[in-house]
Coordinates of C-alpha atoms in Angstrom, one line a residue:
Chain W
M23 CA -10.4 15.6 106.8
K24 CA -7.2 14.4 108.7
P25 CA -5.3 17.3 110.0
A26 CA -2.4 16.8 107.6
V27 CA -4.5 17.1 104.5
L28 CA -6.3 20.4 106.1
V29 CA -3.0 21.9 106.3
A30 CA -1.6 20.8 103.1
T31 CA -4.9 22.3 101.5
I32 CA -4.5 25.6 103.5
V33 CA -0.7 25.9 102.2
F34 CA -1.6 25.3 98.8
I35 CA -4.2 28.0 98.7
V36 CA -1.7 30.6 99.9
L37 CA 0.8 29.3 97.5
A38 CA -1.5 29.8 94.7
I39 CA -2.2 33.3 95.9
L40 CA 1.7 33.8 96.7
H41 CA 2.0 33.1 93.0
Q42 CA 0.4 36.6 91.8
D43 CA 3.2 38.6 93.4
V44 CA 1.9 41.5 92.5
W45 CA 4.2 43.7 94.4
N46 CA 7.1 42.4 92.0
W47 CA 5.1 43.6 88.7
D48 CA 7.4 46.5 87.6
N49 CA 10.4 45.6 89.8
A50 CA 13.3 45.5 87.8
D51 CA 15.9 45.0 90.2
L52 CA 18.5 42.3 89.5
V53 CA 19.3 39.4 92.2
F54 CA 22.9 38.1 92.3
G55 CA 23.5 40.8 89.4
F56 CA 22.0 38.8 86.8
L57 CA 18.2 37.4 87.6
P58 CA 15.6 39.7 87.2
V59 CA 13.8 39.9 90.6
G60 CA 10.3 38.6 88.8
L61 CA 12.3 35.5 87.8
A62 CA 14.2 35.1 90.8
Y63 CA 11.1 34.9 93.0
H64 CA 9.1 32.7 90.6
A65 CA 12.5 30.6 90.5
G66 CA 12.5 30.2 94.0
Y67 CA 8.9 29.7 94.1
S68 CA 9.4 26.6 91.9
L69 CA 11.7 25.1 94.6
T70 CA 9.5 25.9 97.4
A71 CA 6.8 24.1 95.6
A72 CA 8.9 21.1 95.2
V73 CA 9.6 21.2 99.2
F74 CA 5.8 21.4 99.6
W75 CA 5.0 18.4 97.8
A76 CA 7.9 16.5 99.6
L77 CA 6.2 17.5 102.8
V78 CA 2.6 16.5 101.5
T79 CA 3.9 13.1 100.4
R80 CA 5.6 12.7 104.0
F81 CA 2.8 13.9 106.0
A82 CA -0.4 13.5 103.9
W83 CA 0.1 10.4 102.0
P84 CA -3.1 8.5 101.2
S85 CA -2.0 5.0 102.4
N86 CA -5.7 4.2 102.9
L87 CA -5.7 4.3 99.2
E88 CA -3.1 1.8 98.7
K89 CA -4.6 -0.6 101.0
W90 CA -7.9 0.0 99.1
A91 CA -6.4 -0.8 95.8
E92 CA -5.1 -4.1 96.7
G93 CA -8.6 -5.0 97.8
S94 CA -9.8 -6.7 94.4
D95 CA -8.2 -8.2 91.1
E96 CA -11.1 -7.8 88.9
S97 CA -9.4 -7.2 85.6
T98 CA -10.6 -5.8 82.3
D99 CA -6.9 -5.6 81.1
H100 CA -5.9 -6.3 77.6
Chain N
M7 CA 27.0 19.4 57.4
T8 CA 28.2 18.6 60.9
P9 CA 24.8 19.3 62.8
I10 CA 23.2 17.3 60.2
Y11 CA 25.6 14.4 61.0
I12 CA 25.1 14.9 64.9
I13 CA 21.1 14.7 64.4
L14 CA 21.2 11.9 62.2
A15 CA 23.6 9.9 64.8
Y16 CA 21.0 11.2 67.8
L17 CA 18.1 9.6 65.9
G18 CA 20.3 6.3 65.6
L19 CA 21.3 6.3 69.0
L20 CA 17.6 7.0 70.3
L21 CA 16.4 3.8 67.9
I22 CA 19.0 1.7 69.1
F23 CA 18.1 2.6 72.7
A24 CA 14.4 2.4 72.7
L25 CA 14.4 -0.8 70.4
G26 CA 16.8 -2.2 73.3
S27 CA 13.7 -2.4 75.5
K28 CA 12.3 -5.1 73.0
K29 CA 14.3 -7.9 74.8
F30 CA 12.0 -7.4 77.8
F31 CA 9.0 -7.3 75.5
R32 CA 6.7 -10.2 76.6
G33 CA 4.6 -10.6 73.2
T34 CA 1.5 -9.8 74.8
S35 CA -1.1 -6.6 74.4
A36 CA -0.9 -6.1 77.9
D37 CA 2.9 -5.6 77.8
Y38 CA 2.3 -3.5 74.4
F39 CA 0.0 -1.1 76.0
V40 CA 0.9 -0.7 79.3
A41 CA 4.6 -2.4 79.8
S42 CA 2.6 -5.1 82.3
R43 CA 2.5 -2.0 84.8
S44 CA 6.0 -2.1 85.4
I45 CA 7.0 1.7 84.8
G46 CA 9.1 2.7 88.1
P47 CA 9.3 6.1 89.5
F48 CA 12.4 7.4 87.9
M49 CA 10.8 6.6 84.3
L50 CA 7.5 7.3 85.3
L51 CA 9.3 11.0 86.2
M52 CA 10.9 11.1 82.8
S53 CA 8.0 10.2 80.6
V54 CA 5.5 12.6 82.4
F55 CA 8.2 15.5 82.2
G56 CA 9.2 14.4 78.6
T57 CA 5.7 14.3 77.5
T58 CA 4.6 17.3 79.3
M59 CA 7.1 19.8 77.9
T60 CA 6.5 19.4 74.3
A61 CA 8.3 21.9 71.7
F62 CA 7.2 24.5 74.2
A63 CA 10.0 23.6 76.7
L64 CA 13.1 24.8 74.7
V65 CA 12.0 26.6 71.5
G66 CA 8.4 28.1 73.0
S67 CA 9.7 29.1 76.3
T68 CA 12.8 30.9 74.5
G69 CA 10.5 32.7 72.2
K70 CA 7.7 33.5 74.7
A71 CA 10.3 35.4 76.7
F72 CA 11.6 37.2 73.8
E73 CA 7.8 38.5 73.3
L74 CA 6.6 38.9 76.9
G75 CA 9.9 38.9 79.3
V76 CA 10.3 37.8 82.6
G77 CA 6.3 37.3 83.1
T78 CA 6.7 34.1 80.9
Y79 CA 8.4 32.0 83.8
G80 CA 5.3 33.1 86.3
L81 CA 2.7 32.6 83.7
M82 CA 3.9 29.1 82.3
A83 CA 6.4 27.5 84.5
S84 CA 6.0 28.2 88.1
S85 CA 2.4 27.8 88.1
S86 CA 2.8 24.4 86.2
G87 CA 5.3 23.4 89.3
L88 CA 2.3 23.9 91.6
I89 CA -0.5 22.8 89.7
H90 CA 0.8 20.1 87.9
A91 CA 2.1 18.4 91.1
A92 CA -1.3 19.0 92.4
C93 CA -3.0 16.9 89.6
F94 CA -0.5 14.4 89.9
F95 CA -1.4 13.9 93.8
V96 CA -5.0 14.7 93.7
I97 CA -6.2 13.1 90.5
G98 CA -3.1 10.7 89.7
I99 CA -2.9 8.5 92.7
R100 CA -6.4 8.0 93.1
L101 CA -6.7 7.0 89.3
W102 CA -4.1 4.6 90.0
A103 CA -5.8 2.9 93.0
I104 CA -9.1 2.7 90.7
G105 CA -7.1 1.5 87.8
K106 CA -5.5 -1.4 90.0
R107 CA -8.4 -2.5 91.8
H108 CA -10.5 -2.4 88.4
G109 CA -7.9 -3.3 85.9
F110 CA -8.8 0.1 83.9
V111 CA -6.1 1.2 81.3
T112 CA -7.7 4.0 79.5
Q113 CA -9.3 7.2 80.6
I114 CA -12.8 6.1 78.3
Q115 CA -12.9 2.9 80.3
F116 CA -12.7 4.8 83.7
F117 CA -15.4 7.2 83.0
R118 CA -17.6 4.7 81.1
G119 CA -17.5 2.7 84.4
R120 CA -17.8 5.5 87.0
F121 CA -20.7 7.0 85.1
E122 CA -22.1 3.4 83.8
S123 CA -22.5 4.7 80.3
N124 CA -21.0 3.1 77.2
G125 CA -22.4 6.3 75.0
F126 CA -20.4 8.3 77.4
G127 CA -17.3 6.9 75.8
Y128 CA -18.6 7.6 72.3
L129 CA -18.9 11.2 73.1
L130 CA -15.6 11.7 75.0
F131 CA -13.0 9.9 72.4
P132 CA -13.6 12.0 69.5
I133 CA -13.1 15.3 71.7
L134 CA -10.0 13.9 73.1
V135 CA -8.9 12.8 69.7
L136 CA -9.5 16.2 68.4
L137 CA -7.9 17.9 71.1
V138 CA -4.6 15.6 70.8
I139 CA -4.1 16.4 67.2
P140 CA -3.0 19.8 67.7
Y141 CA -0.6 18.8 70.3
L142 CA 0.9 16.2 68.0
L143 CA 1.1 18.9 65.2
I144 CA 2.8 21.4 67.5
G145 CA 5.6 18.6 67.7
V146 CA 6.0 18.0 64.1
I147 CA 5.4 21.5 62.8
G148 CA 8.0 22.8 65.5
A149 CA 10.6 20.0 64.0
G150 CA 10.0 21.3 60.7
K151 CA 10.9 24.8 61.6
T152 CA 13.7 24.0 63.7
M153 CA 15.4 22.1 60.9
M154 CA 14.6 24.9 58.2
G155 CA 16.2 27.3 60.7
L156 CA 19.1 25.4 61.1
T157 CA 19.6 24.6 57.4
G158 CA 18.4 27.7 55.9
P159 CA 19.9 30.9 54.4
K160 CA 22.1 32.9 56.5
G161 CA 21.9 36.5 55.5
P162 CA 22.9 36.4 51.7
K163 CA 24.1 32.9 51.6
P164 CA 21.8 30.1 50.4
G165 CA 21.0 27.4 52.9
L166 CA 23.0 24.1 53.2
F167 CA 21.3 22.3 50.4
P168 CA 20.8 25.0 47.6
E169 CA 20.7 22.4 44.7
L170 CA 18.8 19.9 46.4
F171 CA 16.2 22.1 47.8
E172 CA 15.7 25.1 45.6
A173 CA 12.0 25.9 46.8
T174 CA 13.1 26.4 50.4
N175 CA 16.7 28.2 49.1
G176 CA 18.7 25.3 50.3
A177 CA 16.7 24.6 53.8
I178 CA 15.4 21.0 54.3
P179 CA 11.9 21.1 53.6
P180 CA 9.3 20.2 56.3
W181 CA 8.0 17.3 54.6
I182 CA 11.5 15.6 54.7
T183 CA 11.7 16.4 58.6
G184 CA 8.2 15.4 59.4
A185 CA 8.9 12.3 57.7
V186 CA 12.0 11.4 59.3
I187 CA 10.6 12.3 62.7
C188 CA 7.2 10.5 62.2
L189 CA 9.1 7.4 60.9
V190 CA 11.5 7.6 63.9
V191 CA 8.9 7.8 66.6
L192 CA 6.6 5.3 64.8
G193 CA 9.6 2.8 64.3
Y194 CA 10.3 2.4 68.3
V195 CA 6.3 2.7 69.1
F196 CA 5.3 0.2 66.5
A197 CA 7.8 -2.3 67.6
G198 CA 8.2 -2.1 71.3
G199 CA 5.1 -0.2 72.5
S200 CA 4.8 1.4 75.8
R201 CA 7.9 0.1 77.1
A202 CA 9.9 1.5 74.2
A203 CA 8.3 4.8 74.6
A204 CA 9.2 5.0 78.2
W205 CA 12.6 4.0 77.6
A206 CA 13.0 6.5 74.5
N207 CA 11.3 9.2 76.7
T208 CA 13.8 8.8 79.5
F209 CA 17.0 9.2 77.3
Q210 CA 15.2 12.1 75.4
T211 CA 14.1 13.9 78.7
L212 CA 17.7 13.9 79.9
V213 CA 19.0 15.0 76.5
F214 CA 16.7 17.9 76.1
M215 CA 17.4 19.0 79.7
A216 CA 21.4 18.5 79.2
M217 CA 21.2 20.4 75.8
G218 CA 18.9 23.4 77.3
I219 CA 21.7 23.8 79.7
L220 CA 24.5 23.6 77.1
A221 CA 23.0 26.4 75.0
F222 CA 22.6 28.7 78.1
T223 CA 26.3 28.2 79.3
M224 CA 27.4 28.9 75.8
I225 CA 25.2 31.8 75.0
S226 CA 26.2 33.4 78.3
N227 CA 29.7 33.1 77.9
K228 CA 29.5 34.5 74.6
L229 CA 27.6 37.6 75.8
G230 CA 30.2 38.2 78.5
G231 CA 28.9 36.3 81.3
L232 CA 25.5 36.6 83.3
G233 CA 25.7 39.8 84.5
P234 CA 26.6 41.6 81.0
A235 CA 24.1 39.3 79.1
I236 CA 21.0 40.6 81.3
E237 CA 22.6 44.4 81.2
Q238 CA 22.3 44.4 77.3
A239 CA 18.6 43.2 77.4
K240 CA 15.8 45.6 76.7
A241 CA 14.7 47.2 80.2
S242 CA 10.8 46.6 79.0
H243 CA 11.5 43.0 79.3
L244 CA 12.8 42.5 83.0
V245 CA 9.5 43.5 84.4
R246 CA 6.0 42.2 83.7
T247 CA 4.5 45.9 83.4
E248 CA 2.7 45.8 79.8
S249 CA 4.4 47.9 77.2
G250 CA 3.7 47.1 73.4
H251 CA 3.9 43.5 73.1
A252 CA 5.9 43.0 76.3
G253 CA 4.7 42.1 79.8
V254 CA 1.3 40.5 80.9
S255 CA -2.0 42.1 82.6
P256 CA -2.7 40.9 86.1
V257 CA -5.9 39.3 85.0
T258 CA -4.4 37.3 82.3
F259 CA -1.6 36.2 84.7
L260 CA -4.1 35.2 87.2
T261 CA -6.3 33.2 84.8
Y262 CA -3.5 31.5 83.0
M263 CA -3.4 29.3 86.1
F264 CA -6.2 27.2 84.9
I265 CA -4.0 26.3 81.6
P266 CA -1.8 23.7 83.8
L267 CA -4.9 21.8 85.0
S268 CA -4.9 20.3 81.4
V269 CA -2.5 17.5 83.0
G270 CA -5.4 16.3 84.7
M271 CA -7.2 15.4 81.7
F272 CA -4.3 14.2 79.2
P273 CA -4.9 10.8 77.9
H274 CA -1.6 9.8 77.9
L275 CA -1.0 10.9 81.5
F276 CA -4.3 9.3 82.5
Q277 CA -2.9 6.1 81.1
H278 CA 0.5 6.5 83.0
W279 CA -1.6 7.2 86.5
L280 CA -4.1 3.9 85.5
T281 CA -1.1 1.5 85.1
A282 CA 1.9 2.6 87.1
R283 CA 3.6 0.1 89.2
S284 CA 2.6 1.5 92.5
A285 CA 1.3 4.5 94.3
K286 CA 4.8 5.2 95.7
S287 CA 5.9 5.5 92.0
F288 CA 4.3 8.9 92.1
K289 CA 6.3 10.5 95.0
L290 CA 9.4 11.2 92.7
T291 CA 7.2 12.8 90.0
V292 CA 5.4 15.0 92.5
V293 CA 8.3 16.1 94.2
A294 CA 10.8 16.4 91.5
H295 CA 8.8 18.0 88.6
P296 CA 8.8 21.5 89.7
I297 CA 12.4 21.3 90.1
C298 CA 12.7 19.7 86.3
I299 CA 10.5 22.6 84.8
A300 CA 12.9 25.1 86.9
I301 CA 16.0 23.6 85.3
V302 CA 14.5 23.8 81.8
W303 CA 12.5 27.2 82.0
V304 CA 14.6 29.3 84.1
P305 CA 17.8 29.1 81.5
C306 CA 15.5 29.4 78.5
V307 CA 13.5 32.4 79.6
L308 CA 16.9 34.2 80.5
I309 CA 18.3 33.5 76.8
G310 CA 14.8 34.8 75.5
I311 CA 15.6 38.1 77.5
W312 CA 19.1 38.3 76.4
A313 CA 18.0 37.7 72.8
T314 CA 16.0 41.3 73.0
G315 CA 19.4 42.9 73.2
V316 CA 20.8 40.8 70.5
L317 CA 17.8 40.1 67.8
P318 CA 15.8 42.9 65.8
P319 CA 12.1 43.2 67.3
D320 CA 10.5 41.5 64.6
A321 CA 12.6 38.3 64.9
T322 CA 10.1 35.3 64.5
P323 CA 9.9 34.1 68.1
G324 CA 10.0 30.6 67.5
A325 CA 13.2 30.9 66.0
V326 CA 15.1 32.8 68.8
L327 CA 17.2 29.9 70.3
A328 CA 18.1 28.8 66.9
K329 CA 19.2 32.2 66.0
M330 CA 21.0 32.9 69.4
I331 CA 23.1 29.7 69.0
G332 CA 23.6 30.2 65.2
I333 CA 24.7 33.9 65.8
L334 CA 26.6 33.7 68.8
V335 CA 28.1 30.6 69.3
K336 CA 28.3 29.1 65.6
D337 CA 30.3 25.9 66.7
P338 CA 28.6 23.2 64.6
V339 CA 29.1 20.5 67.0
I340 CA 27.0 22.6 69.5
V341 CA 24.4 23.5 66.8
G342 CA 23.8 20.0 66.2
L343 CA 23.7 19.2 69.9
V344 CA 21.0 21.7 70.8
T345 CA 18.8 21.0 67.6
A346 CA 19.0 17.4 68.4
G347 CA 17.7 18.5 72.1
I348 CA 15.2 20.6 70.6
L349 CA 13.9 17.4 68.4
A350 CA 14.3 15.2 71.6
A351 CA 12.0 17.5 73.4
I352 CA 9.6 17.0 70.4
M353 CA 9.8 13.2 70.0
S354 CA 9.0 12.6 73.8
S355 CA 5.9 14.1 73.6
L356 CA 5.0 12.5 70.3
D357 CA 5.6 8.8 71.5
S358 CA 3.2 8.6 74.3
Q359 CA 0.4 10.1 72.6
F360 CA 0.6 8.0 69.5
L361 CA 0.7 5.0 71.8
C362 CA -2.1 6.2 73.9
L363 CA -4.4 7.1 71.0
G364 CA -3.7 3.4 69.6
T365 CA -4.6 1.9 73.1
M366 CA -7.8 4.0 73.4
F367 CA -9.0 3.0 69.7
T368 CA -8.2 -0.7 70.2
N369 CA -9.7 -0.8 74.0
D370 CA -12.7 1.3 73.5
I371 CA -14.0 1.4 70.4
V372 CA -12.9 -1.9 68.5
L373 CA -12.9 -4.2 71.5
H374 CA -15.3 -2.5 73.7
G375 CA -18.3 -2.7 70.8
S376 CA -17.5 -6.3 69.5
K377 CA -18.5 -9.5 70.9
R378 CA -15.8 -11.4 69.1
Q379 CA -12.7 -12.8 70.8
F380 CA -9.4 -11.6 69.5
S381 CA -6.1 -12.9 70.0
D382 CA -3.4 -10.7 71.7
K383 CA -1.8 -10.7 67.8
Q384 CA -4.9 -9.0 66.4
I385 CA -5.3 -6.7 69.2
M386 CA -1.7 -5.4 68.5
F387 CA -2.3 -5.4 64.9
I388 CA -5.3 -3.2 65.5
A389 CA -3.5 -0.8 67.7
R390 CA -0.4 -0.5 65.5
G391 CA -2.9 -0.1 62.2
F392 CA -4.4 2.9 64.2
I393 CA -1.3 4.4 65.3
V394 CA 0.0 4.2 61.8
G395 CA -3.3 6.2 60.4
I396 CA -2.9 8.9 63.2
V397 CA 0.5 9.4 62.5
A398 CA -0.2 9.5 58.5
L399 CA -3.2 12.1 59.4
T400 CA -0.6 14.0 61.7
Y401 CA 2.1 14.1 59.1
L402 CA -0.7 15.3 56.3
L403 CA -1.9 18.1 58.8
S404 CA 1.3 19.5 59.7
L405 CA 2.2 20.1 56.0
L406 CA -1.1 21.7 55.4
L407 CA -1.0 23.8 58.6
F408 CA 2.8 24.5 58.5
D409 CA 2.5 28.3 58.6
K410 CA 0.0 28.2 61.5
N411 CA 1.5 29.7 64.7
V412 CA 2.1 26.1 66.6
F413 CA 2.3 27.6 70.0
D414 CA -0.8 29.4 70.1
L415 CA -2.7 26.5 68.6
A416 CA -0.9 24.6 71.6
V417 CA -2.8 26.8 74.2
W418 CA -5.8 26.3 72.7
C419 CA -5.4 22.6 72.8
F420 CA -4.1 22.7 76.7
S421 CA -7.3 25.0 77.4
G422 CA -9.5 22.3 76.1
F423 CA -8.0 19.5 78.3
A424 CA -7.6 22.0 81.3
A425 CA -11.5 22.9 80.7
L426 CA -12.5 18.9 81.0
T427 CA -11.1 18.8 84.5
P428 CA -14.3 19.5 86.5
L429 CA -15.4 16.1 85.0
V430 CA -12.3 14.1 86.3
L431 CA -12.5 15.6 89.8
A432 CA -16.3 15.1 90.1
A433 CA -15.8 11.6 89.1
L434 CA -13.1 11.0 91.9
Y435 CA -14.6 12.9 94.6
W436 CA -18.2 13.4 94.4
R437 CA -20.2 10.5 95.1
R438 CA -23.4 12.7 94.0
A439 CA -21.8 13.3 90.3
T440 CA -24.4 11.6 87.8
K441 CA -24.1 10.4 84.3
A442 CA -26.2 13.3 83.0
G443 CA -24.0 15.7 85.0
A444 CA -21.2 14.1 83.1
Y445 CA -22.9 14.6 79.7
A446 CA -23.8 17.9 80.5
S447 CA -20.2 19.0 81.7
V448 CA -18.8 17.8 78.5
I449 CA -21.1 19.6 76.2
A450 CA -20.8 22.7 78.3
T451 CA -17.2 22.6 78.0
A452 CA -17.0 21.8 74.5
G453 CA -19.6 24.1 73.5
S454 CA -17.9 27.1 75.3
W455 CA -14.4 26.0 74.2
F456 CA -15.5 25.9 70.4
I457 CA -17.2 29.5 70.6
F458 CA -14.1 31.2 72.0
F459 CA -11.9 29.2 69.2
A460 CA -14.2 30.5 66.5
M461 CA -13.9 33.9 67.9
S462 CA -10.2 33.8 68.2
G463 CA -10.0 33.1 64.0
F464 CA -9.7 29.3 64.7
G465 CA -6.7 29.3 66.8
G466 CA -5.2 32.7 67.6
E467 CA -4.0 34.5 70.6
F468 CA -7.4 35.7 72.3
T469 CA -8.6 36.5 75.6
V470 CA -11.8 37.8 76.8
F471 CA -13.5 40.6 78.8
G472 CA -10.2 42.9 79.5
G473 CA -7.5 39.9 79.6
I474 CA -9.4 36.6 81.2
M475 CA -8.4 33.5 79.4
P476 CA -11.2 31.6 77.8
V477 CA -10.0 28.5 79.8
A478 CA -11.1 30.2 82.8
I479 CA -14.6 30.5 81.6
C480 CA -15.0 27.0 79.8
W481 CA -13.8 25.3 83.2
L482 CA -16.6 27.1 85.1
A483 CA -19.0 26.3 82.5
G484 CA -18.3 22.6 82.9
A485 CA -18.0 22.9 86.8
V486 CA -21.7 24.6 86.9
A487 CA -23.0 22.1 84.3
M488 CA -21.8 19.1 86.4
I489 CA -22.9 20.5 89.8
G490 CA -26.4 21.7 88.6
V491 CA -27.4 18.8 86.3
S492 CA -26.2 16.0 88.8
L493 CA -28.1 18.0 91.6
A494 CA -31.1 17.8 89.4
T495 CA -30.9 14.2 88.5
K496 CA -31.0 10.8 90.0
P497 CA -27.9 10.0 92.3
P498 CA -25.9 6.7 91.0
S499 CA -26.5 3.7 92.7
A500 CA -25.1 2.8 95.8
E501 CA -22.9 -0.3 94.2
S502 CA -21.9 2.0 91.5
V503 CA -20.5 4.5 94.1
A504 CA -18.9 1.8 96.2
R505 CA -16.8 0.5 93.5
F506 CA -14.9 4.0 92.8
F507 CA -14.9 5.4 96.6
P508 CA -12.7 3.8 99.3

């Protein structure tokens, strides 16, 4: 496994664990005076996921697959 | 009547826009089915996001937040941001490479090739169709309910058309809404195929995202701003702690993460992956999908939470968004625009699935089993005929099942697709996966899914062992069957493996 893919896999597992945020379960505080903390955390989580995938597509892109895909034009297409 | 005129204008505009793609139509079956593999990054993002969101996006998210509270976003949206993108990256890009190399168009073609089994296609096809039908029903029933809410009685006053529709007290009955929605979608899918569907999806996705934000802004203004809006909401809905119907258990929250895996086996997404223009087309979808989810879901979940302070607790969850707009905003133009947005979210899911089923039936059942040579015209005729049949079946079923809770049905449909993902993961990444393992995996998944589905009373909300979502168990059953049976049977030939592994 390439180092970038290994790092991406580890970060993915960490993000999956962080999704559980048990520490926010009964926290009714408001962020910016209108966002319940449980919602603010997960909205931030969505943005973090986007940044994570941006980094994955930058550093762990499977360019070998693109080369392999171009290798044959055998077609069963209709 | 203003909202009705706006909705009709929207449907007309949609048809003109989608049919505008016809000037690029090359008249071949390849163009009809896969737009000649020309769908670029932005349209791919809009198509994938639009088809994934269904009626759940605006109506379901608001209703679920009204029921469960703040946990709805973590349960259904943020997990999807991580898992959907993972499926696009891990499954989608690899499938694109295989589709490009071998010319596959449909999911069944891929699995038949990978497991060297024609019979496997005949096993998988009916399962996929049966799972897609509830997905289609969510849309048509959701549209019917939305229009009934919009035009139905408000308090003691009858609905908009009391003389025309006495049986529904003046509301537009579901048979009319269903017929209009099905005919509009059928119209552009029939005429323009996958390119028209992609154009329509792009347009509709932009519309429903914009209308969600519009509804959010208008409602928050009427409640006195963002701060006062949240202050009048029920305190029980600001946390995930279970109290009454609100909240969610930690086990359910954890095992719900299996549901977003469903995108890994949706036939219409499979087709997008197999036929995208290039691997790079996926980059935007992978990165922007979690952001698009946040743009739609954060406002809708907030509206659902605010509604707990406005509506009685026994309000129908599916009607929460329409009621909040109707009670607070009242402006008929806004009501019309937001309703058009809801219909856009619904139709953007229907078109790709109708088209995909037509493509699969034509390629995997008719052409695959036939020694006859078909012309391009004949192939498109068969596909269009099957699409008309599926639309008619969906329409009839939507009338029969109109009173069912469509969102509970949706979770069962997503669970079925999600539980099938061990099959695609093994097919793509495990050289040792065998035909027998594939059969065992599908049978174990379908069998366990059906048992839980029956235990739920055929479509109700259901968890097992103190809150575990059935999908987690079905997924494990499929994975264990795939691994166990593959290891116990003869490995696939070296030539076969070489075709599918770089």
